[in-house]
C-alpha cells in the first residue's frame, strides 16, 4: 500500500492476485494494524473515537454496496431498508430472546440477505433504471412495513432499545470499548471482500458487470450470481444495521430511510466503484463531511447568519455540498478518490525521477 | 347501497383528477427519458423549484390575474433556462456512461436543490394563490377542489399538445428519430445535441406548470419535492418511453391511491396511499418488466 517496488517481477497469476504484492506490503499492514489497534485508541479522545466508530460501520456498508454496484454492475436504492431489516431482526432477537451479539449479528445479516435476494429477483429480467426503481420500491415497502407492523417495530415510535453487546461479561458500553468491537468487524469485512473478489465468485460478478449476456454465454449462471450478489451485499448491509443498532443502543427505522441508501451510493461513487480501497475512502469521506461542515458552519457561519437560521443553513449546506460532490466526481473523476490516490502513488513511485 | 356507490364514484373521480396531476409530473420524466435515455431522479425537485419561483413572483402582490400570468411566464423562462443549463453542464459529460452514473448525478442534483432551497428561500411554507374560484366543483356525488380540476385540465392539454408535437411537427419527428437511433439521426443531419437540450427544456416547461399547480394545491416548501417519488410507479406502470403510458400510469396510480386510502386505511391505520402504488408497480415489474406501453429492449452482445 505504501511501498515502492523496484520493477514488476510477477510471473504467475497467483502472485498477481496475491493480497500482498510484495513482502514489504506485509509490514505496511502491520504498521496499519498497530496504528489502528494501539496508537489511535490510546491517543484519541472519546469524541474522535466515536467518529472513527461511525466510519468503521460505514466501511462495512460501503463494501457491501460496492460488491453489488461496483463489482456486479447492479444497482440498489434499497440498502437503507436492508440495514433496517438487519437492525430490527437483531434487536428483536436480543430483546425478546436475550440472544448475545454473536448470534444476533449473523442472524440480522442472514435475514437482510434473504430480503435483499427477494428484492433482487426482478434483476434477472430488468436492469438499469427499472432495477433502480424496483429497489426503490423495496426500500419504501420495507420502511412502511416496519413502521406499520408493531410485532416488528416494537410499537411506539417504531424503536426498540437494545442492550449493549457484552463479551464474556465485558460490557461494550463506551466508545473506546466499542472501538475494538467495530474495528474487528470492519477489518473482517475488508479481508472478506478482498478474498471474495479473488475467488471464482468474484470473477463471475465482474463478468456479469462487464457484459451479462456475454457472461451467460461463457457459462456463468447470471441469475444465480446476480441473486448471490444481492444476498452478499445485503448481508453486509444487515450487519451494518446491526452494528449501528449496537452503536446507538436503539433500533429506529428513521436511521435507515431512503437518504441512507443514497449516502451509501454516494460513498462508493465518491470513493470509487469496484474498489475495496475506494469503499474505505468513500466511507471516511462521507462520514466526515457533515461533521466538518457542521463544525465549520458553527464557527464561521455565525458571522453571516443568526442562530435560528443557522440550523437550516447547516443541514442545507450539507445536502448541497454532498450533491455537488457526487456530480463533481461523476463528471470530473468517475473513478473517485481511489483514482486520485493511485495518481498520487504512481507519481511517487518513480519520484524524484519521473522520466 | 346507493351511498356506497356514491362513495365509490367520489373516490373514482378524485383518483382520476389526482392521477392526471401525477401524470403531469411524470410527463417531464418521460419526455427526457424518451429522447435522451437519461433518467431524472430530480423531477420532484424541479417541481419544487418551479413552485418556489412561482410563489415568489405571486408574492409581489400585484392584482391576482396579472400576478398569476407573470408567475407562469417567469417560471417558464427560468425552468427552460435551467433545463438547458443542466443538460449542458451535468448531463452531456455523462453521455455514454453507465446508467448508474446518470441516476446518481440526478440524485446529486436533487440533493443540491433540496439543500440550497432553505438557504436561499428560507424554510417557511409559502402560499401560491391562483385566481380561480374557491368553491369546490361538484360532479354528481363527488366534490373536487377546483385546483385539482385545473391540474387535470392542464395535464390533458399538455398531453394533447405533446401528442401533436411528436406526431406532426418537424421538431417532434426529429426528436423521435433521435430517440430511436442517435447515430442514424446524426447521419440524417439532425443536430442530436440540440434535441437533447430541447428535451430537457421541455421537461422544464412541464415542471413549471406542474410546480405551479402542485404548489398552489399543497403550499410551497421543500416537502413538495416528495411528489417526485410518485413519478416512479406512474412511469413504470405506463412504460418509460410512452407519453400515453404516462397518462394511463398516472390514472392507475391516482385510482389505486384513492381507492386504497378510501377502503383500506380504516383497517390498517393509514398510509396505504404511499405504499399501494409501489406494490402494484412491483407486481407489474414481475409480469411485464417494461411496463404496459413501454417497448421491450433487445440487446446484442
JSON list of C-alpha atoms in Angstrom, two decimals, chain A residues 128-277:
[
{"chain": "A", "resi": 128, "resn": "UNK", "atom": "CA", "xyz": [-30.61, -0.14, -15.08]},
{"chain": "A", "resi": 129, "resn": "UNK", "atom": "CA", "xyz": [-33.36, 2.31, -14.34]},
{"chain": "A", "resi": 130, "resn": "UNK", "atom": "CA", "xyz": [-36.09, -0.29, -13.91]},
{"chain": "A", "resi": 131, "resn": "UNK", "atom": "CA", "xyz": [-33.98, -2.10, -11.35]},
{"chain": "A", "resi": 132, "resn": "UNK", "atom": "CA", "xyz": [-33.22, 1.15, -9.55]},
{"chain": "A", "resi": 133, "resn": "UNK", "atom": "CA", "xyz": [-36.92, 1.85, -9.25]},
{"chain": "A", "resi": 134, "resn": "UNK", "atom": "CA", "xyz": [-37.74, -1.70, -8.21]},
{"chain": "A", "resi": 135, "resn": "UNK", "atom": "CA", "xyz": [-35.22, -1.47, -5.38]},
{"chain": "A", "resi": 136, "resn": "UNK", "atom": "CA", "xyz": [-36.58, 1.95, -4.51]},
{"chain": "A", "resi": 137, "resn": "UNK", "atom": "CA", "xyz": [-39.97, 0.30, -4.18]},
{"chain": "A", "resi": 138, "resn": "UNK", "atom": "CA", "xyz": [-38.32, -2.32, -1.95]},
{"chain": "A", "resi": 139, "resn": "UNK", "atom": "CA", "xyz": [-36.98, 0.46, 0.24]},
{"chain": "A", "resi": 140, "resn": "UNK", "atom": "CA", "xyz": [-40.34, 2.18, 0.61]},
{"chain": "A", "resi": 141, "resn": "UNK", "atom": "CA", "xyz": [-42.28, -1.03, 1.18]},
{"chain": "A", "resi": 142, "resn": "UNK", "atom": "CA", "xyz": [-39.87, -2.30, 3.84]},
{"chain": "A", "resi": 143, "resn": "UNK", "atom": "CA", "xyz": [-39.91, 1.10, 5.55]},
{"chain": "A", "resi": 144, "resn": "UNK", "atom": "CA", "xyz": [-43.70, 1.11, 5.55]},
{"chain": "A", "resi": 145, "resn": "UNK", "atom": "CA", "xyz": [-43.94, -2.46, 6.80]},
{"chain": "A", "resi": 146, "resn": "UNK", "atom": "CA", "xyz": [-41.57, -1.90, 9.69]},
{"chain": "A", "resi": 147, "resn": "UNK", "atom": "CA", "xyz": [-43.35, 1.27, 10.61]},
{"chain": "A", "resi": 148, "resn": "UNK", "atom": "CA", "xyz": [-46.83, -0.27, 10.49]},
{"chain": "A", "resi": 149, "resn": "UNK", "atom": "CA", "xyz": [-46.32, -3.73, 11.98]},
{"chain": "A", "resi": 150, "resn": "UNK", "atom": "CA", "xyz": [-45.89, -3.41, 15.75]},
{"chain": "A", "resi": 151, "resn": "UNK", "atom": "CA", "xyz": [-44.67, -7.01, 16.01]},
{"chain": "A", "resi": 152, "resn": "UNK", "atom": "CA", "xyz": [-41.53, -5.96, 14.16]},
{"chain": "A", "resi": 153, "resn": "UNK", "atom": "CA", "xyz": [-41.14, -2.39, 15.23]},
{"chain": "A", "resi": 154, "resn": "UNK", "atom": "CA", "xyz": [-41.86, -2.79, 18.92]},
{"chain": "A", "resi": 155, "resn": "UNK", "atom": "CA", "xyz": [-44.80, -0.41, 18.96]},
{"chain": "A", "resi": 156, "resn": "UNK", "atom": "CA", "xyz": [-44.38, 3.20, 19.98]},
{"chain": "A", "resi": 157, "resn": "UNK", "atom": "CA", "xyz": [-42.25, 5.29, 17.62]},
{"chain": "A", "resi": 158, "resn": "UNK", "atom": "CA", "xyz": [-41.11, 2.07, 15.92]},
{"chain": "A", "resi": 159, "resn": "UNK", "atom": "CA", "xyz": [-37.97, 1.88, 18.00]},
{"chain": "A", "resi": 160, "resn": "UNK", "atom": "CA", "xyz": [-36.50, -0.85, 20.20]},
{"chain": "A", "resi": 161, "resn": "UNK", "atom": "CA", "xyz": [-33.99, -0.27, 22.97]},
{"chain": "A", "resi": 162, "resn": "UNK", "atom": "CA", "xyz": [-31.17, -2.78, 22.66]},
{"chain": "A", "resi": 163, "resn": "UNK", "atom": "CA", "xyz": [-28.80, -3.73, 25.46]},
{"chain": "A", "resi": 164, "resn": "UNK", "atom": "CA", "xyz": [-25.13, -3.13, 24.73]},
{"chain": "A", "resi": 165, "resn": "UNK", "atom": "CA", "xyz": [-23.26, -6.17, 23.48]},
{"chain": "A", "resi": 166, "resn": "UNK", "atom": "CA", "xyz": [-21.14, -7.97, 26.03]},
{"chain": "A", "resi": 167, "resn": "UNK", "atom": "CA", "xyz": [-18.20, -10.25, 25.53]},
{"chain": "A", "resi": 168, "resn": "UNK", "atom": "CA", "xyz": [-17.66, -12.76, 28.34]},
{"chain": "A", "resi": 169, "resn": "UNK", "atom": "CA", "xyz": [-19.22, -10.36, 30.81]},
{"chain": "A", "resi": 170, "resn": "UNK", "atom": "CA", "xyz": [-17.29, -7.37, 29.47]},
{"chain": "A", "resi": 171, "resn": "UNK", "atom": "CA", "xyz": [-19.97, -4.84, 28.51]},
{"chain": "A", "resi": 172, "resn": "UNK", "atom": "CA", "xyz": [-19.15, -2.70, 25.49]},
{"chain": "A", "resi": 173, "resn": "UNK", "atom": "CA", "xyz": [-20.77, 0.47, 26.75]},
{"chain": "A", "resi": 174, "resn": "UNK", "atom": "CA", "xyz": [-18.20, 3.16, 25.98]},
{"chain": "A", "resi": 175, "resn": "UNK", "atom": "CA", "xyz": [-16.82, 4.42, 22.70]},
{"chain": "A", "resi": 176, "resn": "UNK", "atom": "CA", "xyz": [-13.37, 3.05, 23.38]},
{"chain": "A", "resi": 177, "resn": "UNK", "atom": "CA", "xyz": [-14.76, -0.40, 24.16]},
{"chain": "A", "resi": 178, "resn": "UNK", "atom": "CA", "xyz": [-16.99, -0.33, 21.09]},
{"chain": "A", "resi": 179, "resn": "UNK", "atom": "CA", "xyz": [-13.95, 0.75, 19.10]},
{"chain": "A", "resi": 180, "resn": "UNK", "atom": "CA", "xyz": [-12.31, -2.68, 19.09]},
{"chain": "A", "resi": 181, "resn": "UNK", "atom": "CA", "xyz": [-15.64, -4.38, 18.51]},
{"chain": "A", "resi": 182, "resn": "UNK", "atom": "CA", "xyz": [-16.31, -2.29, 15.40]},
{"chain": "A", "resi": 183, "resn": "UNK", "atom": "CA", "xyz": [-12.69, -2.29, 14.24]},
{"chain": "A", "resi": 184, "resn": "UNK", "atom": "CA", "xyz": [-12.78, -6.07, 14.24]},
{"chain": "A", "resi": 185, "resn": "UNK", "atom": "CA", "xyz": [-15.85, -6.22, 12.01]},
{"chain": "A", "resi": 186, "resn": "UNK", "atom": "CA", "xyz": [-14.59, -3.51, 9.66]},
{"chain": "A", "resi": 187, "resn": "UNK", "atom": "CA", "xyz": [-11.30, -5.38, 9.24]},
{"chain": "A", "resi": 188, "resn": "UNK", "atom": "CA", "xyz": [-13.17, -8.65, 8.78]},
{"chain": "A", "resi": 189, "resn": "UNK", "atom": "CA", "xyz": [-15.37, -7.10, 6.09]},
{"chain": "A", "resi": 190, "resn": "UNK", "atom": "CA", "xyz": [-12.34, -5.70, 4.26]},
{"chain": "A", "resi": 191, "resn": "UNK", "atom": "CA", "xyz": [-10.49, -9.01, 4.24]},
{"chain": "A", "resi": 192, "resn": "UNK", "atom": "CA", "xyz": [-13.63, -10.93, 3.30]},
{"chain": "A", "resi": 193, "resn": "UNK", "atom": "CA", "xyz": [-14.33, -8.63, 0.35]},
{"chain": "A", "resi": 194, "resn": "UNK", "atom": "CA", "xyz": [-10.73, -8.74, -0.87]},
{"chain": "A", "resi": 195, "resn": "UNK", "atom": "CA", "xyz": [-10.81, -12.51, -0.79]},
{"chain": "A", "resi": 196, "resn": "UNK", "atom": "CA", "xyz": [-14.28, -12.81, -2.28]},
{"chain": "A", "resi": 197, "resn": "UNK", "atom": "CA", "xyz": [-13.19, -10.77, -5.27]},
{"chain": "A", "resi": 198, "resn": "UNK", "atom": "CA", "xyz": [-10.16, -13.02, -5.85]},
{"chain": "A", "resi": 199, "resn": "UNK", "atom": "CA", "xyz": [-12.35, -16.10, -5.95]},
{"chain": "A", "resi": 200, "resn": "UNK", "atom": "CA", "xyz": [-14.40, -17.74, -8.67]},
{"chain": "A", "resi": 201, "resn": "UNK", "atom": "CA", "xyz": [-17.50, -15.95, -7.39]},
{"chain": "A", "resi": 202, "resn": "UNK", "atom": "CA", "xyz": [-15.84, -12.54, -7.55]},
{"chain": "A", "resi": 203, "resn": "UNK", "atom": "CA", "xyz": [-14.68, -13.12, -11.10]},
{"chain": "A", "resi": 204, "resn": "UNK", "atom": "CA", "xyz": [-18.19, -14.19, -12.06]},
{"chain": "A", "resi": 205, "resn": "UNK", "atom": "CA", "xyz": [-19.56, -10.97, -10.53]},
{"chain": "A", "resi": 206, "resn": "UNK", "atom": "CA", "xyz": [-17.14, -8.91, -12.60]},
{"chain": "A", "resi": 207, "resn": "UNK", "atom": "CA", "xyz": [-18.03, -10.83, -15.76]},
{"chain": "A", "resi": 208, "resn": "UNK", "atom": "CA", "xyz": [-21.71, -10.14, -15.15]},
{"chain": "A", "resi": 209, "resn": "UNK", "atom": "CA", "xyz": [-20.94, -6.46, -14.67]},
{"chain": "A", "resi": 210, "resn": "UNK", "atom": "CA", "xyz": [-18.89, -6.11, -17.82]},
{"chain": "A", "resi": 211, "resn": "UNK", "atom": "CA", "xyz": [-21.40, -7.76, -20.13]},
{"chain": "A", "resi": 212, "resn": "UNK", "atom": "CA", "xyz": [-24.03, -10.00, -18.69]},
{"chain": "A", "resi": 213, "resn": "UNK", "atom": "CA", "xyz": [-25.15, -11.65, -21.91]},
{"chain": "A", "resi": 214, "resn": "UNK", "atom": "CA", "xyz": [-21.56, -12.49, -22.80]},
{"chain": "A", "resi": 215, "resn": "UNK", "atom": "CA", "xyz": [-21.10, -13.86, -19.28]},
{"chain": "A", "resi": 216, "resn": "UNK", "atom": "CA", "xyz": [-24.11, -16.08, -19.72]},
{"chain": "A", "resi": 217, "resn": "UNK", "atom": "CA", "xyz": [-22.75, -17.42, -22.99]},
{"chain": "A", "resi": 218, "resn": "UNK", "atom": "CA", "xyz": [-19.45, -18.46, -21.42]},
{"chain": "A", "resi": 219, "resn": "UNK", "atom": "CA", "xyz": [-21.37, -20.47, -18.87]},
{"chain": "A", "resi": 220, "resn": "UNK", "atom": "CA", "xyz": [-21.98, -18.20, -15.91]},
{"chain": "A", "resi": 221, "resn": "UNK", "atom": "CA", "xyz": [-25.40, -18.67, -14.40]},
{"chain": "A", "resi": 222, "resn": "UNK", "atom": "CA", "xyz": [-26.23, -14.97, -14.28]},
{"chain": "A", "resi": 223, "resn": "UNK", "atom": "CA", "xyz": [-29.43, -15.28, -12.31]},
{"chain": "A", "resi": 224, "resn": "UNK", "atom": "CA", "xyz": [-27.63, -17.20, -9.62]},
{"chain": "A", "resi": 225, "resn": "UNK", "atom": "CA", "xyz": [-24.76, -14.74, -9.44]},
{"chain": "A", "resi": 226, "resn": "UNK", "atom": "CA", "xyz": [-26.98, -11.68, -9.55]},
{"chain": "A", "resi": 227, "resn": "UNK", "atom": "CA", "xyz": [-29.04, -13.06, -6.68]},
{"chain": "A", "resi": 228, "resn": "UNK", "atom": "CA", "xyz": [-25.90, -14.09, -4.85]},
{"chain": "A", "resi": 229, "resn": "UNK", "atom": "CA", "xyz": [-24.55, -10.60, -5.27]},
{"chain": "A", "resi": 230, "resn": "UNK", "atom": "CA", "xyz": [-27.76, -9.13, -3.88]},
{"chain": "A", "resi": 231, "resn": "UNK", "atom": "CA", "xyz": [-27.63, -11.59, -0.99]},
{"chain": "A", "resi": 232, "resn": "UNK", "atom": "CA", "xyz": [-23.97, -10.97, -0.12]},
{"chain": "A", "resi": 233, "resn": "UNK", "atom": "CA", "xyz": [-24.38, -7.25, -0.45]},
{"chain": "A", "resi": 234, "resn": "UNK", "atom": "CA", "xyz": [-27.50, -7.23, 1.71]},
{"chain": "A", "resi": 235, "resn": "UNK", "atom": "CA", "xyz": [-25.74, -9.44, 4.24]},
{"chain": "A", "resi": 236, "resn": "UNK", "atom": "CA", "xyz": [-23.14, -6.70, 4.64]},
{"chain": "A", "resi": 237, "resn": "UNK", "atom": "CA", "xyz": [-25.95, -4.16, 4.85]},
{"chain": "A", "resi": 238, "resn": "UNK", "atom": "CA", "xyz": [-27.73, -6.22, 7.51]},
{"chain": "A", "resi": 239, "resn": "UNK", "atom": "CA", "xyz": [-24.53, -6.46, 9.54]},
{"chain": "A", "resi": 240, "resn": "UNK", "atom": "CA", "xyz": [-24.08, -2.71, 9.15]},
{"chain": "A", "resi": 241, "resn": "UNK", "atom": "CA", "xyz": [-27.58, -2.22, 10.52]},
{"chain": "A", "resi": 242, "resn": "UNK", "atom": "CA", "xyz": [-26.88, -4.49, 13.49]},
{"chain": "A", "resi": 243, "resn": "UNK", "atom": "CA", "xyz": [-23.60, -2.74, 14.26]},
{"chain": "A", "resi": 244, "resn": "UNK", "atom": "CA", "xyz": [-25.31, 0.62, 14.00]},
{"chain": "A", "resi": 245, "resn": "UNK", "atom": "CA", "xyz": [-28.03, -0.57, 16.36]},
{"chain": "A", "resi": 246, "resn": "UNK", "atom": "CA", "xyz": [-25.48, -1.70, 18.93]},
{"chain": "A", "resi": 247, "resn": "UNK", "atom": "CA", "xyz": [-23.59, 1.54, 18.45]},
{"chain": "A", "resi": 248, "resn": "UNK", "atom": "CA", "xyz": [-26.68, 3.65, 19.13]},
{"chain": "A", "resi": 249, "resn": "UNK", "atom": "CA", "xyz": [-28.25, 1.29, 21.64]},
{"chain": "A", "resi": 250, "resn": "UNK", "atom": "CA", "xyz": [-31.55, 1.59, 19.80]},
{"chain": "A", "resi": 251, "resn": "UNK", "atom": "CA", "xyz": [-33.11, 0.28, 16.58]},
{"chain": "A", "resi": 252, "resn": "UNK", "atom": "CA", "xyz": [-35.06, 3.02, 14.85]},
{"chain": "A", "resi": 253, "resn": "UNK", "atom": "CA", "xyz": [-36.32, 2.95, 11.28]},
{"chain": "A", "resi": 254, "resn": "UNK", "atom": "CA", "xyz": [-35.61, 6.66, 10.90]},
{"chain": "A", "resi": 255, "resn": "UNK", "atom": "CA", "xyz": [-31.92, 5.83, 10.85]},
{"chain": "A", "resi": 256, "resn": "UNK", "atom": "CA", "xyz": [-32.40, 3.74, 7.71]},
{"chain": "A", "resi": 257, "resn": "UNK", "atom": "CA", "xyz": [-34.51, 5.81, 5.35]},
{"chain": "A", "resi": 258, "resn": "UNK", "atom": "CA", "xyz": [-34.02, 6.47, 1.66]},
{"chain": "A", "resi": 259, "resn": "UNK", "atom": "CA", "xyz": [-31.42, 9.13, 2.43]},
{"chain": "A", "resi": 260, "resn": "UNK", "atom": "CA", "xyz": [-29.17, 6.45, 3.92]},
{"chain": "A", "resi": 261, "resn": "UNK", "atom": "CA", "xyz": [-29.36, 4.37, 0.74]},
{"chain": "A", "resi": 262, "resn": "UNK", "atom": "CA", "xyz": [-28.28, 7.45, -1.17]},
{"chain": "A", "resi": 263, "resn": "UNK", "atom": "CA", "xyz": [-25.49, 8.23, 1.32]},
{"chain": "A", "resi": 264, "resn": "UNK", "atom": "CA", "xyz": [-24.01, 4.81, 0.78]},
{"chain": "A", "resi": 265, "resn": "UNK", "atom": "CA", "xyz": [-24.29, 5.10, -3.00]},
{"chain": "A", "resi": 266, "resn": "UNK", "atom": "CA", "xyz": [-22.51, 8.43, -2.68]},
{"chain": "A", "resi": 267, "resn": "UNK", "atom": "CA", "xyz": [-19.75, 6.76, -0.64]},
{"chain": "A", "resi": 268, "resn": "UNK", "atom": "CA", "xyz": [-18.93, 4.25, -3.32]},
{"chain": "A", "resi": 269, "resn": "UNK", "atom": "CA", "xyz": [-19.17, 6.78, -6.14]},
{"chain": "A", "resi": 270, "resn": "UNK", "atom": "CA", "xyz": [-17.00, 9.34, -4.37]},
{"chain": "A", "resi": 271, "resn": "UNK", "atom": "CA", "xyz": [-14.64, 6.58, -3.23]},
{"chain": "A", "resi": 272, "resn": "UNK", "atom": "CA", "xyz": [-14.53, 4.65, -6.46]},
{"chain": "A", "resi": 273, "resn": "UNK", "atom": "CA", "xyz": [-16.78, 1.97, -7.92]},
{"chain": "A", "resi": 274, "resn": "UNK", "atom": "CA", "xyz": [-15.41, -1.53, -7.92]},
{"chain": "A", "resi": 275, "resn": "UNK", "atom": "CA", "xyz": [-12.60, -0.95, -5.48]},
{"chain": "A", "resi": 276, "resn": "UNK", "atom": "CA", "xyz": [-12.16, -2.01, -1.87]},
{"chain": "A", "resi": 277, "resn": "UNK", "atom": "CA", "xyz": [-9.86, 0.86, -1.05]}
]
